[in-house]
């Protein structure tokens, strides 16, 4: 098949053919018209949006035999030489491979000589952000005092990496990413000219995969045509490009609605086994969430979404299962995942873990509801504190069991009441206590002593054994630096009906689980925050 690479064949040769950069074209053609061509331009923007193409058209326009003209003739020998990259006065340099100071010095040497044939000597430096700092510095002097009739055109995908000193000496143009529609239209035009039958959905899929880059979209079209021949049918794009179809996405969202983590992982594995690209899938999934959000927010989603690629009915039904903020949270997770996957050698696992995080996303709670909850908690706390004060001994079934029952011997307490340390101390002496202690609750622990509550009478009995209780008393003494009263209680928490309802509810409030007496770990604090506010941990 004699199909030439679309990107090269369809590269615009005139300003009028450039797509999507009208603002730049207007400024440049005006500069030519009024003889105000700058000696340095900087073109920035994402890949495949026409930076180098524009640089070449500009080179042709100002060097054209019938120019300088706002549009090159594209016929004369200069235009042809520039087009084929053979013009002696127009040098294209790849900043990525010629990034050292030596290369820049060589370049500057040649600048001193006048153009040999053309009107202007033009240096197009692509990926200029790759130049080393010293190379930039060498360039700087030339930019400050440029020889006449020399034009620099720098192109970069990373504007932020260009030193300020260079920026301030250039006319800067930001190239916009091409819109989905612009790319589709161009693909349609190419297919028409090349006599290729392609259904609209296929071209939409290709444009979507190209993400704003015309060059990428055209290369993808080449791939598809190489595979399908003159007729590009539905489904073939998905097969060639390794993307998943709409139906797969719909099923995936259904699993998500059911919070079915296992189902999601199974589907990911199936997609991977079929050789589909998980990066594309992740991006498509993020886009699908955006569709769901649009359907949720808009009365007329068909104005925003292309009914051609979306099934609005299904979207509307699925959108009901989510809160808008859940969709936004999920989108954020996926957006980060996509870039993480590109860097990671374990892309599938990164993706799987993120998808499982989506299952845990919960809606944010409204701030006024939160305030109400906090106020209610505060009221609860106050009333329970009051009833404790009223009843000096809120625990009804007091079974003072300590044989020592010792009060303070007068030594100052030089350690805090660190129940965790005491547990460690006890288990160090008697490892089997680990199980007993896990079943007890610290009722109180202060200057007046330590009170422990047990739900299970058998466990209580074990600890009450004189030998065992001595272990506890000794551990308390070691940690607190003095002998203290240790009291054990049978706590009725498991069976509140067994005792008076009032005292019992008070008791529950005083009781502290031993885990809560120590400082919470970061993970626990985060979990608490998630319980209160909803949401998901993104990283
Ligand atoms: Zn010409």
Short mmCIF file of C-alpha atoms and ligand atoms in Angstrom, two decimals:
data_model
loop_
_atom_site.label_atom_id
_atom_site.label_comp_id
_atom_site.label_asym_id
_atom_site.label_seq_id
_atom_site.Cartn_x
_atom_site.Cartn_y
_atom_site.Cartn_z
CA UNK A 1 0.00 0.00 0.00
CA UNK A 2 1.41 3.33 -1.03
CA UNK A 3 0.12 5.22 1.96
CA UNK A 4 2.54 7.88 3.12
CA UNK A 5 2.85 8.79 6.75
CA UNK A 6 -0.05 11.15 7.28
CA UNK A 7 1.77 13.44 9.64
CA UNK A 8 4.40 14.30 7.02
CA UNK A 9 2.14 14.26 3.98
CA UNK A 10 -0.44 16.40 5.69
CA UNK A 11 1.95 18.78 7.37
CA UNK A 12 0.67 22.33 6.73
CA UNK A 13 2.91 24.22 4.29
CA UNK A 14 1.25 27.61 4.58
CA UNK A 15 -0.07 29.74 7.43
CA UNK A 16 -3.59 29.31 6.02
CA UNK A 17 -3.37 25.54 6.51
CA UNK A 18 -2.41 25.68 10.19
CA UNK A 19 -5.20 24.43 12.45
CA UNK A 20 -6.08 25.86 15.82
CA UNK A 21 -3.33 28.52 16.15
CA UNK A 22 -5.05 31.46 14.51
CA UNK A 23 -3.88 33.91 17.20
CA UNK A 24 -0.25 33.12 16.41
CA UNK A 25 -0.71 33.18 12.66
CA UNK A 26 -2.26 36.63 12.84
CA UNK A 27 0.60 38.09 14.88
CA UNK A 28 3.29 36.55 12.69
CA UNK A 29 1.75 37.57 9.37
CA UNK A 30 1.26 41.10 10.68
CA UNK A 31 4.91 41.23 11.71
CA UNK A 32 5.93 40.21 8.19
CA UNK A 33 3.52 42.66 6.61
CA UNK A 34 4.83 45.60 8.66
CA UNK A 35 8.47 44.53 8.42
CA UNK A 36 8.73 43.99 12.14
CA UNK A 37 10.01 40.43 12.24
CA UNK A 38 11.66 39.82 15.60
CA UNK A 39 15.12 38.32 15.88
CA UNK A 40 14.01 35.71 18.41
CA UNK A 41 10.80 33.74 18.83
CA UNK A 42 9.90 31.14 21.40
CA UNK A 43 7.13 28.70 20.56
CA UNK A 44 5.84 26.68 23.49
CA UNK A 45 3.10 24.08 23.72
CA UNK A 46 2.39 20.40 23.96
CA UNK A 47 3.73 17.97 21.35
CA UNK A 48 2.22 17.76 17.90
CA UNK A 49 0.39 21.09 17.85
CA UNK A 50 2.39 22.76 15.08
CA UNK A 51 5.38 24.52 16.68
CA UNK A 52 8.08 23.27 14.30
CA UNK A 53 5.66 23.43 11.38
CA UNK A 54 4.97 27.09 12.14
CA UNK A 55 8.71 27.75 12.45
CA UNK A 56 9.29 26.32 8.97
CA UNK A 57 6.39 28.25 7.43
CA UNK A 58 7.76 31.43 8.99
CA UNK A 59 11.22 30.60 7.59
CA UNK A 60 9.72 30.12 4.15
CA UNK A 61 7.59 33.25 4.35
CA UNK A 62 10.51 35.56 5.13
CA UNK A 63 12.99 33.82 2.79
CA UNK A 64 10.63 33.10 -0.12
CA UNK A 65 11.91 34.40 -3.44
CA UNK A 66 8.69 36.33 -3.85
CA UNK A 67 8.75 37.47 -0.25
CA UNK A 68 8.94 38.42 2.49
CA UNK A 69 5.30 37.53 2.18
CA UNK A 70 2.49 36.84 4.62
CA UNK A 71 2.19 33.49 2.87
CA UNK A 72 5.12 31.62 1.24
CA UNK A 73 4.73 30.65 -2.40
CA UNK A 74 5.78 27.10 -1.53
CA UNK A 75 7.04 26.72 -5.11
CA UNK A 76 10.36 28.58 -5.35
CA UNK A 77 13.70 26.90 -4.74
CA UNK A 78 14.09 28.45 -1.27
CA UNK A 79 10.65 27.27 -0.21
CA UNK A 80 11.41 23.78 -1.53
CA UNK A 81 14.84 23.65 0.12
CA UNK A 82 13.40 24.70 3.45
CA UNK A 83 10.57 22.18 3.09
CA UNK A 84 13.02 19.33 2.46
CA UNK A 85 15.45 20.52 5.15
CA UNK A 86 18.27 21.25 2.68
CA UNK A 87 18.45 25.01 2.93
CA UNK A 88 21.93 26.14 3.89
CA UNK A 89 20.65 29.30 5.59
CA UNK A 90 17.93 27.61 7.62
CA UNK A 91 19.37 25.30 10.22
CA UNK A 92 17.24 23.01 12.32
CA UNK A 93 18.92 21.93 15.52
CA UNK A 94 17.68 19.38 17.99
CA UNK A 95 18.29 20.86 21.42
CA UNK A 96 18.09 17.42 22.98
CA UNK A 97 21.19 16.09 21.19
CA UNK A 98 23.15 19.36 20.76
CA UNK A 99 22.75 20.67 24.24
CA UNK A 100 26.32 21.44 25.26
CA UNK A 101 28.15 24.72 25.36
CA UNK A 102 30.52 23.56 22.57
CA UNK A 103 27.65 23.04 20.14
CA UNK A 104 26.22 26.44 20.93
CA UNK A 105 29.64 28.09 20.45
CA UNK A 106 29.95 26.40 17.03
CA UNK A 107 26.54 27.69 16.16
CA UNK A 108 27.38 31.21 17.26
CA UNK A 109 30.54 31.13 15.10
CA UNK A 110 28.48 30.51 11.98
CA UNK A 111 26.06 33.27 12.92
CA UNK A 112 28.74 35.86 12.23
CA UNK A 113 28.71 35.08 8.51
CA UNK A 114 25.95 36.62 6.44
CA UNK A 115 23.31 34.44 4.88
CA UNK A 116 24.72 32.87 1.76
CA UNK A 117 21.67 32.95 -0.46
CA UNK A 118 18.57 33.76 1.52
CA UNK A 119 17.44 37.03 3.01
CA UNK A 120 17.62 35.71 6.58
CA UNK A 121 19.75 33.24 8.42
CA UNK A 122 17.37 31.22 10.52
CA UNK A 123 18.09 28.90 13.44
CA UNK A 124 15.27 26.66 14.52
CA UNK A 125 16.19 25.03 17.84
CA UNK A 126 13.74 22.32 18.82
CA UNK A 127 13.39 21.11 22.42
CA UNK A 128 15.41 24.15 23.47
CA UNK A 129 14.71 23.48 27.16
CA UNK A 130 17.24 20.63 26.90
CA UNK A 131 20.16 23.05 26.49
CA UNK A 132 22.53 23.15 29.43
CA UNK A 133 22.73 26.28 31.55
CA UNK A 134 26.13 27.20 30.15
CA UNK A 135 24.80 26.66 26.62
CA UNK A 136 21.98 29.08 27.43
CA UNK A 137 24.50 31.58 28.75
CA UNK A 138 26.57 31.34 25.58
CA UNK A 139 23.40 31.97 23.58
CA UNK A 140 22.40 34.90 25.72
CA UNK A 141 25.06 37.28 24.45
CA UNK A 142 24.05 36.66 20.85
CA UNK A 143 20.41 37.26 21.74
CA UNK A 144 21.36 40.56 23.36
CA UNK A 145 23.18 41.82 20.30
CA UNK A 146 21.99 39.76 17.38
CA UNK A 147 23.71 40.18 14.03
CA UNK A 148 21.40 41.70 11.43
CA UNK A 149 19.15 39.35 9.48
CA UNK A 150 19.46 36.48 11.92
CA UNK A 151 16.27 34.95 13.31
CA UNK A 152 16.15 32.43 16.14
CA UNK A 153 13.06 30.30 16.51
CA UNK A 154 13.05 28.22 19.67
CA UNK A 155 10.48 25.51 20.29
CA UNK A 156 9.79 23.80 23.58
CA UNK A 157 7.26 21.56 25.26
CA UNK A 158 8.46 22.78 28.66
CA UNK A 159 8.28 26.52 28.97
CA UNK A 160 8.99 26.44 32.70
CA UNK A 161 12.50 25.13 32.06
CA UNK A 162 13.55 28.12 29.96
CA UNK A 163 15.62 30.68 31.89
CA UNK A 164 13.97 34.04 32.48
CA UNK A 165 16.88 35.82 30.78
CA UNK A 166 16.14 33.97 27.53
CA UNK A 167 12.37 34.46 27.80
CA UNK A 168 12.74 38.20 28.19
CA UNK A 169 14.67 38.43 24.93
CA UNK A 170 12.19 36.46 22.84
CA UNK A 171 8.72 37.03 21.51
CA UNK A 172 6.85 34.20 23.15
CA UNK A 173 3.89 32.33 21.67
CA UNK A 174 1.90 29.67 23.42
CA UNK A 175 0.46 27.05 21.10
CA UNK A 176 -2.92 25.71 22.15
CA UNK A 177 -3.65 22.00 22.24
CA UNK A 178 -5.99 21.15 19.40
CA UNK A 179 -9.62 20.54 20.23
CA UNK A 180 -11.18 17.15 19.74
CA UNK A 181 -13.37 18.59 17.01
CA UNK A 182 -10.43 20.13 15.12
CA UNK A 183 -8.61 16.80 15.11
CA UNK A 184 -11.69 14.85 14.01
CA UNK A 185 -12.30 17.29 11.18
CA UNK A 186 -8.73 16.96 9.97
CA UNK A 187 -8.91 13.17 10.14
CA UNK A 188 -12.15 13.27 8.15
CA UNK A 189 -10.47 15.46 5.56
CA UNK A 190 -7.51 13.10 5.27
CA UNK A 191 -9.78 10.06 4.89
CA UNK A 192 -11.80 11.82 2.25
CA UNK A 193 -8.69 12.79 0.27
CA UNK A 194 -7.17 9.34 0.62
CA UNK A 195 -10.39 7.58 -0.33
CA UNK A 196 -10.69 5.81 2.96
CA UNK A 197 -14.04 4.78 4.36
CA UNK A 198 -13.99 5.37 8.09
CA UNK A 199 -16.99 5.53 10.38
CA UNK A 200 -17.34 8.57 12.62
CA UNK A 201 -16.96 6.66 15.85
CA UNK A 202 -13.58 5.26 14.77
CA UNK A 203 -12.23 8.72 14.01
CA UNK A 204 -13.60 10.00 17.32
CA UNK A 205 -11.73 7.20 19.09
CA UNK A 206 -8.51 8.02 17.25
CA UNK A 207 -8.81 11.72 18.06
CA UNK A 208 -9.47 10.92 21.70
CA UNK A 209 -6.40 8.70 21.89
CA UNK A 210 -4.30 11.46 20.31
CA UNK A 211 -5.10 13.79 23.25
CA UNK A 212 -4.79 17.16 21.56
CA UNK A 213 -1.84 16.27 19.36
CA UNK A 214 -2.55 16.32 15.64
CA UNK A 215 0.68 14.48 14.91
CA UNK A 216 -0.18 11.66 17.29
CA UNK A 217 -3.71 11.39 15.93
CA UNK A 218 -2.41 11.19 12.38
CA UNK A 219 0.13 8.51 13.28
CA UNK A 220 -2.63 6.53 14.94
CA UNK A 221 -4.75 6.88 11.81
CA UNK A 222 -1.80 5.49 9.84
CA UNK A 223 -1.64 2.48 12.12
CA UNK A 224 -5.34 1.81 11.78
CA UNK A 225 -5.26 2.17 7.99
CA UNK A 226 -2.24 -0.11 7.76
CA UNK A 227 -4.27 -2.73 9.62
CA UNK A 228 -7.70 -2.25 8.07
CA UNK A 229 -6.95 -1.11 4.54
CA UNK A 230 -9.33 1.27 2.83
CA UNK A 231 -12.26 0.51 5.11
CA UNK A 232 -11.98 1.33 8.79
CA UNK A 233 -14.87 -0.43 10.52
CA UNK A 234 -16.31 -0.15 13.99
CA UNK A 235 -14.27 -2.04 16.57
CA UNK A 236 -11.11 -2.16 14.49
CA UNK A 237 -9.77 1.02 16.08
CA UNK A 238 -10.15 -0.51 19.51
CA UNK A 239 -8.33 -3.59 18.35
CA UNK A 240 -5.42 -1.77 16.72
CA UNK A 241 -4.95 0.92 19.32
CA UNK A 242 -5.45 -1.39 22.28
CA UNK A 243 -8.26 0.66 23.75
CA UNK A 244 -11.38 -0.73 25.33
CA UNK A 245 -14.83 -0.15 23.99
CA UNK A 246 -17.64 1.78 25.59
CA UNK A 247 -19.35 -1.36 26.80
CA UNK A 248 -16.35 -2.40 28.87
CA UNK A 249 -16.34 1.01 30.53
CA UNK A 250 -20.04 0.76 31.29
CA UNK A 251 -19.60 -2.64 32.92
CA UNK A 252 -16.64 -1.36 34.89
CA UNK A 253 -18.71 1.51 36.30
CA UNK A 254 -21.46 -0.97 37.22
CA UNK A 255 -18.92 -2.89 39.34
CA UNK A 256 -17.87 0.40 40.90
CA UNK A 257 -21.48 1.24 41.77
CA UNK A 258 -21.80 -2.12 43.49
CA UNK A 259 -18.49 -1.45 45.30
CA UNK A 260 -17.39 -4.79 43.92
CA UNK A 261 -13.60 -4.65 44.27
CA UNK A 262 -13.08 -8.24 43.16
CA UNK A 263 -15.17 -7.70 40.03
CA UNK A 264 -13.12 -4.61 39.16
CA UNK A 265 -9.82 -6.43 39.55
CA UNK A 266 -11.08 -9.33 37.44
CA UNK A 267 -12.05 -6.93 34.70
CA UNK A 268 -8.67 -5.19 34.82
CA UNK A 269 -6.94 -8.54 34.46
CA UNK A 270 -9.13 -9.42 31.51
CA UNK A 271 -8.34 -6.12 29.80
CA UNK A 272 -4.62 -6.65 30.40
CA UNK A 273 -4.77 -10.23 29.13
CA UNK A 274 -6.42 -9.04 25.92
CA UNK A 275 -3.35 -6.90 25.39
CA UNK A 276 -5.23 -3.62 25.84
CA UNK A 277 -3.34 -0.61 27.11
CA UNK A 278 -4.16 0.04 30.77
CA UNK A 279 -2.91 3.62 30.49
CA UNK A 280 -5.50 4.31 27.83
CA UNK A 281 -8.10 2.53 29.92
CA UNK A 282 -7.27 4.64 32.97
CA UNK A 283 -7.64 7.80 30.93
CA UNK A 284 -10.89 6.60 29.32
CA UNK A 285 -12.21 5.79 32.76
CA UNK A 286 -11.40 9.29 33.99
CA UNK A 287 -13.17 10.68 30.97
CA UNK A 288 -16.17 8.46 31.65
CA UNK A 289 -16.36 9.85 35.19
CA UNK A 290 -16.35 13.31 33.70
CA UNK A 291 -19.26 12.31 31.48
CA UNK A 292 -21.13 11.06 34.55
CA UNK A 293 -20.49 14.36 36.29
CA UNK A 294 -21.68 16.38 33.29
CA UNK A 295 -24.85 14.31 33.14
CA UNK A 296 -25.35 14.96 36.83
CA UNK A 297 -24.80 18.69 36.65
CA UNK A 298 -26.54 19.59 33.42
CA UNK A 299 -30.18 19.47 32.43
CA UNK A 300 -29.12 19.22 28.84
CA UNK A 301 -25.97 17.07 28.89
CA UNK A 302 -26.22 16.50 25.14
CA UNK A 303 -24.97 20.07 24.76
CA UNK A 304 -21.73 19.19 26.49
CA UNK A 305 -21.33 15.53 25.59
CA UNK A 306 -21.08 14.07 22.16
CA UNK A 307 -24.07 11.74 21.88
CA UNK A 308 -22.06 10.06 19.18
CA UNK A 309 -19.66 8.51 21.68
CA UNK A 310 -21.81 8.45 24.82
CA UNK A 311 -24.92 6.55 25.66
CA UNK A 312 -26.74 9.27 27.57
CA UNK A 313 -29.43 6.95 28.87
CA UNK A 314 -26.93 4.62 30.54
CA UNK A 315 -24.87 7.57 31.80
CA UNK A 316 -27.93 9.13 33.41
CA UNK A 317 -28.87 5.90 35.13
CA UNK A 318 -25.32 5.30 36.42
CA UNK A 319 -24.87 8.92 37.50
CA UNK A 320 -27.71 8.53 39.99
CA UNK A 321 -25.54 6.15 42.00
CA UNK A 322 -22.89 8.81 42.70
CA UNK A 323 -22.62 12.14 44.46
CA UNK A 324 -21.01 14.84 42.36
CA UNK A 325 -18.13 15.14 44.81
CA UNK A 326 -17.54 11.39 44.74
CA UNK A 327 -17.07 11.61 40.99
CA UNK A 328 -14.65 14.49 41.42
CA UNK A 329 -12.64 12.61 44.04
CA UNK A 330 -12.50 9.56 41.81
CA UNK A 331 -11.41 11.67 38.88
CA UNK A 332 -8.56 13.13 40.93
CA UNK A 333 -7.40 9.65 41.92
CA UNK A 334 -7.38 8.49 38.30
CA UNK A 335 -5.68 11.62 36.99
CA UNK A 336 -2.79 11.01 39.37
CA UNK A 337 -2.79 7.32 38.66
CA UNK A 338 -2.36 7.91 34.96
CA UNK A 339 0.87 9.82 35.43
CA UNK A 340 2.09 7.38 38.10
CA UNK A 341 1.48 4.46 35.76
CA UNK A 342 3.66 6.04 33.08
CA UNK A 343 6.59 6.16 35.50
CA UNK A 344 6.07 2.81 37.17
CA UNK A 345 7.32 -0.58 36.01
CA UNK A 346 4.31 -2.08 37.82
CA UNK A 347 1.66 -0.11 36.00
CA UNK A 348 -1.03 -2.76 36.37
CA UNK A 349 -0.62 -2.99 40.13
CA UNK A 350 -0.57 0.78 40.48
CA UNK A 351 -3.82 0.88 38.54
CA UNK A 352 -5.42 -1.94 40.54
CA UNK A 353 -4.62 -0.30 43.86
CA UNK A 354 -6.05 3.00 42.67
CA UNK A 355 -9.21 1.35 41.45
CA UNK A 356 -9.64 -0.26 44.86
CA UNK A 357 -9.31 3.20 46.35
CA UNK A 358 -12.20 4.30 44.16
CA UNK A 359 -14.35 1.69 45.88
CA UNK A 360 -13.70 3.46 49.18
CA UNK A 361 -14.60 6.93 47.98
CA UNK A 362 -17.48 8.33 50.00
CA UNK A 363 -19.29 11.63 49.57
CA UNK A 364 -18.06 14.62 51.54
CA UNK A 365 -20.36 15.61 54.35
CA UNK A 366 -21.96 19.01 54.34
CA UNK A 367 -20.34 21.50 56.70
CA UNK A 368 -23.61 22.47 58.43
CA UNK A 369 -24.39 18.82 59.10
CA UNK A 370 -20.87 18.40 60.48
CA UNK A 371 -21.32 21.37 62.82
CA UNK A 372 -24.57 19.89 64.08
CA UNK A 373 -22.85 16.58 64.76
CA UNK A 374 -19.98 18.21 66.64
CA UNK A 375 -22.41 20.25 68.72
CA UNK A 376 -24.37 17.12 69.59
CA UNK A 377 -21.15 15.35 70.63
CA UNK A 378 -20.22 18.30 72.82
CA UNK A 379 -23.63 18.23 74.52
CA UNK A 380 -23.23 14.49 75.13
CA UNK A 381 -19.83 14.98 76.68
CA UNK A 382 -21.05 17.73 79.00
CA UNK A 383 -24.01 15.72 80.25
CA UNK A 384 -21.88 12.65 80.89
CA UNK A 385 -19.28 14.70 82.76
CA UNK A 386 -22.08 16.09 84.91
CA UNK A 387 -23.45 12.71 85.87
CA UNK A 388 -20.01 11.44 86.77
CA UNK A 389 -19.62 14.31 89.19
CA UNK A 390 -22.99 13.50 90.71
CA UNK A 391 -22.21 9.85 91.27
CA UNK A 392 -18.75 9.45 92.73
CA UNK A 393 -18.76 5.75 92.01
CA UNK A 394 -20.39 5.27 88.63
CA UNK A 395 -19.36 1.67 88.29
CA UNK A 396 -21.92 -0.44 90.05
CA UNK A 397 -20.36 -3.87 90.11
CA UNK A 398 -17.23 -2.88 91.92
CA UNK A 399 -15.21 -5.91 92.75
CA UNK A 400 -12.14 -4.55 94.48
CA UNK A 401 -9.85 -7.40 93.76
CA UNK A 402 -6.41 -6.12 94.37
CA UNK A 403 -4.93 -7.91 97.33
CA UNK A 404 -2.64 -4.99 97.77
CA UNK A 405 -5.25 -2.26 97.37
CA UNK A 406 -2.39 0.06 98.06
CA UNK A 407 -2.60 3.76 98.09
CA UNK A 408 0.27 6.03 97.26
CA UNK A 409 3.42 5.66 99.27
CA UNK A 410 4.17 9.30 98.76
CA UNK A 411 6.67 9.08 95.89
CA UNK A 412 6.08 11.65 93.21
CA UNK A 413 4.74 10.27 89.96
CA UNK A 414 7.60 10.72 87.54
CA UNK A 415 6.03 8.92 84.57
CA UNK A 416 2.84 9.67 82.78
CA UNK A 417 0.00 7.21 83.07
CA UNK A 418 1.12 5.24 80.08
CA UNK A 419 -1.12 2.20 79.83
CA UNK A 420 0.62 0.97 76.69
CA UNK A 421 3.97 0.85 78.45
CA UNK A 422 2.39 -0.99 81.33
CA UNK A 423 0.95 -3.55 78.90
CA UNK A 424 4.42 -4.03 77.41
CA UNK A 425 5.87 -4.38 80.86
CA UNK A 426 3.25 -6.96 81.88
CA UNK A 427 3.59 -9.00 78.70
CA UNK A 428 7.36 -8.92 79.09
CA UNK A 429 6.89 -10.70 82.41
CA UNK A 430 3.96 -12.92 81.44
CA UNK A 431 3.39 -13.25 77.68
CA UNK A 432 0.00 -14.95 78.11
CA UNK A 433 -1.32 -11.65 79.50
CA UNK A 434 -1.40 -10.32 75.97
CA UNK A 435 -4.70 -12.12 75.48
CA UNK A 436 -6.18 -11.03 78.82
CA UNK A 437 -5.21 -7.40 78.36
CA UNK A 438 -6.75 -7.32 74.93
CA UNK A 439 -10.07 -8.04 76.63
CA UNK A 440 -9.92 -5.38 79.30
CA UNK A 441 -10.74 -1.71 79.21
CA UNK A 442 -9.06 1.06 81.18
CA UNK A 443 -11.84 2.63 83.21
CA UNK A 444 -9.62 5.22 84.80
CA UNK A 445 -5.92 5.76 85.31
CA UNK A 446 -4.73 8.70 87.38
CA UNK A 447 -3.15 9.68 90.69
CA UNK A 448 -5.72 7.67 92.58
CA UNK A 449 -4.91 4.46 90.75
CA UNK A 450 -5.68 2.23 87.85
CA UNK A 451 -9.16 0.75 87.23
CA UNK A 452 -9.59 -1.99 84.68
CA UNK A 453 -12.91 -3.37 83.42
CA UNK A 454 -13.41 -6.91 82.15
CA UNK A 455 -16.38 -8.11 80.13
CA UNK A 456 -15.61 -11.74 80.72
CA UNK A 457 -15.82 -13.02 84.33
CA UNK A 458 -13.43 -15.89 83.56
CA UNK A 459 -10.70 -13.51 82.41
CA UNK A 460 -11.32 -11.37 85.45
CA UNK A 461 -10.90 -14.38 87.67
CA UNK A 462 -7.58 -15.28 86.04
CA UNK A 463 -6.16 -11.82 86.62
CA UNK A 464 -7.44 -11.83 90.17
CA UNK A 465 -5.17 -14.74 90.93
CA UNK A 466 -2.72 -13.31 93.55
CA UNK A 467 0.32 -14.21 91.50
CA UNK A 468 -1.12 -12.54 88.40
CA UNK A 469 -2.34 -9.37 90.07
CA UNK A 470 1.12 -8.97 91.56
CA UNK A 471 2.52 -8.91 88.04
CA UNK A 472 0.18 -6.03 87.20
CA UNK A 473 1.03 -4.13 90.37
CA UNK A 474 4.75 -4.59 89.78
CA UNK A 475 4.45 -3.41 86.19
CA UNK A 476 2.55 -0.29 87.29
CA UNK A 477 5.21 0.40 89.87
CA UNK A 478 7.99 0.04 87.31
CA UNK A 479 6.34 2.40 84.85
CA UNK A 480 4.90 4.95 87.27
CA UNK A 481 7.78 4.85 89.68
CA UNK A 482 5.60 4.10 92.74
CA UNK A 483 3.07 1.66 94.06
CA UNK A 484 -0.46 2.42 93.01
CA UNK A 485 -3.90 1.08 93.70
CA UNK A 486 -5.07 -1.37 91.03
CA UNK A 487 -8.77 -2.19 90.87
CA UNK A 488 -10.46 -4.73 88.66
CA UNK A 489 -14.14 -4.52 87.70
CA UNK A 490 -16.53 -6.78 85.97
CA UNK A 491 -17.86 -4.50 83.33
CA UNK A 492 -21.31 -5.22 81.98
CA UNK A 493 -20.78 -3.57 78.65
CA UNK A 494 -21.70 -6.65 76.74
CA UNK A 495 -24.99 -6.98 78.54
CA UNK A 496 -26.32 -3.56 79.50
CA UNK A 497 -29.71 -4.92 80.61
CA UNK A 498 -28.09 -6.65 83.54
CA UNK A 499 -27.78 -3.49 85.57
CA UNK A 500 -29.51 -0.14 85.99
CA UNK A 501 -29.79 1.56 82.61
CA UNK A 502 -28.65 4.99 83.82
CA UNK A 503 -25.50 4.01 85.60
CA UNK A 504 -24.72 1.66 82.81
CA UNK A 505 -24.86 4.30 80.11
CA UNK A 506 -22.66 6.53 82.24
CA UNK A 507 -20.25 3.73 82.70
CA UNK A 508 -19.92 3.22 78.98
CA UNK A 509 -18.87 6.82 78.59
CA UNK A 510 -16.16 6.66 81.21
CA UNK A 511 -14.74 3.47 79.88
CA UNK A 512 -11.80 3.83 77.65
CA UNK A 513 -10.54 1.12 75.45
CA UNK A 514 -6.89 0.56 76.09
CA UNK A 515 -6.06 1.40 72.50
CA UNK A 516 -7.44 4.86 72.99
CA UNK A 517 -5.22 5.61 75.95
CA UNK A 518 -2.16 5.72 73.76
CA UNK A 519 -1.44 8.23 71.05
CA UNK A 520 -3.13 7.38 67.80
CA UNK A 521 -1.01 6.45 64.82
CA UNK A 522 -1.12 8.61 61.74
CA UNK A 523 -3.12 5.95 59.89
CA UNK A 524 -5.73 5.89 62.66
CA UNK A 525 -6.04 9.65 62.69
CA UNK A 526 -6.51 9.65 58.93
CA UNK A 527 -9.12 6.90 59.22
CA UNK A 528 -10.95 8.94 61.87
CA UNK A 529 -10.92 11.94 59.57
CA UNK A 530 -12.26 9.79 56.73
CA UNK A 531 -15.02 8.45 58.98
CA UNK A 532 -16.09 11.98 59.84
CA UNK A 533 -15.56 13.79 56.55
CA UNK A 534 -15.85 10.99 54.00
CA UNK A 535 -13.46 11.03 51.09
CA UNK A 536 -10.53 8.93 50.05
CA UNK A 537 -6.79 9.04 50.60
CA UNK A 538 -5.22 9.99 47.31
CA UNK A 539 -1.63 9.36 48.24
ZN1 LIG B 1 8.74 30.69 -2.15
#
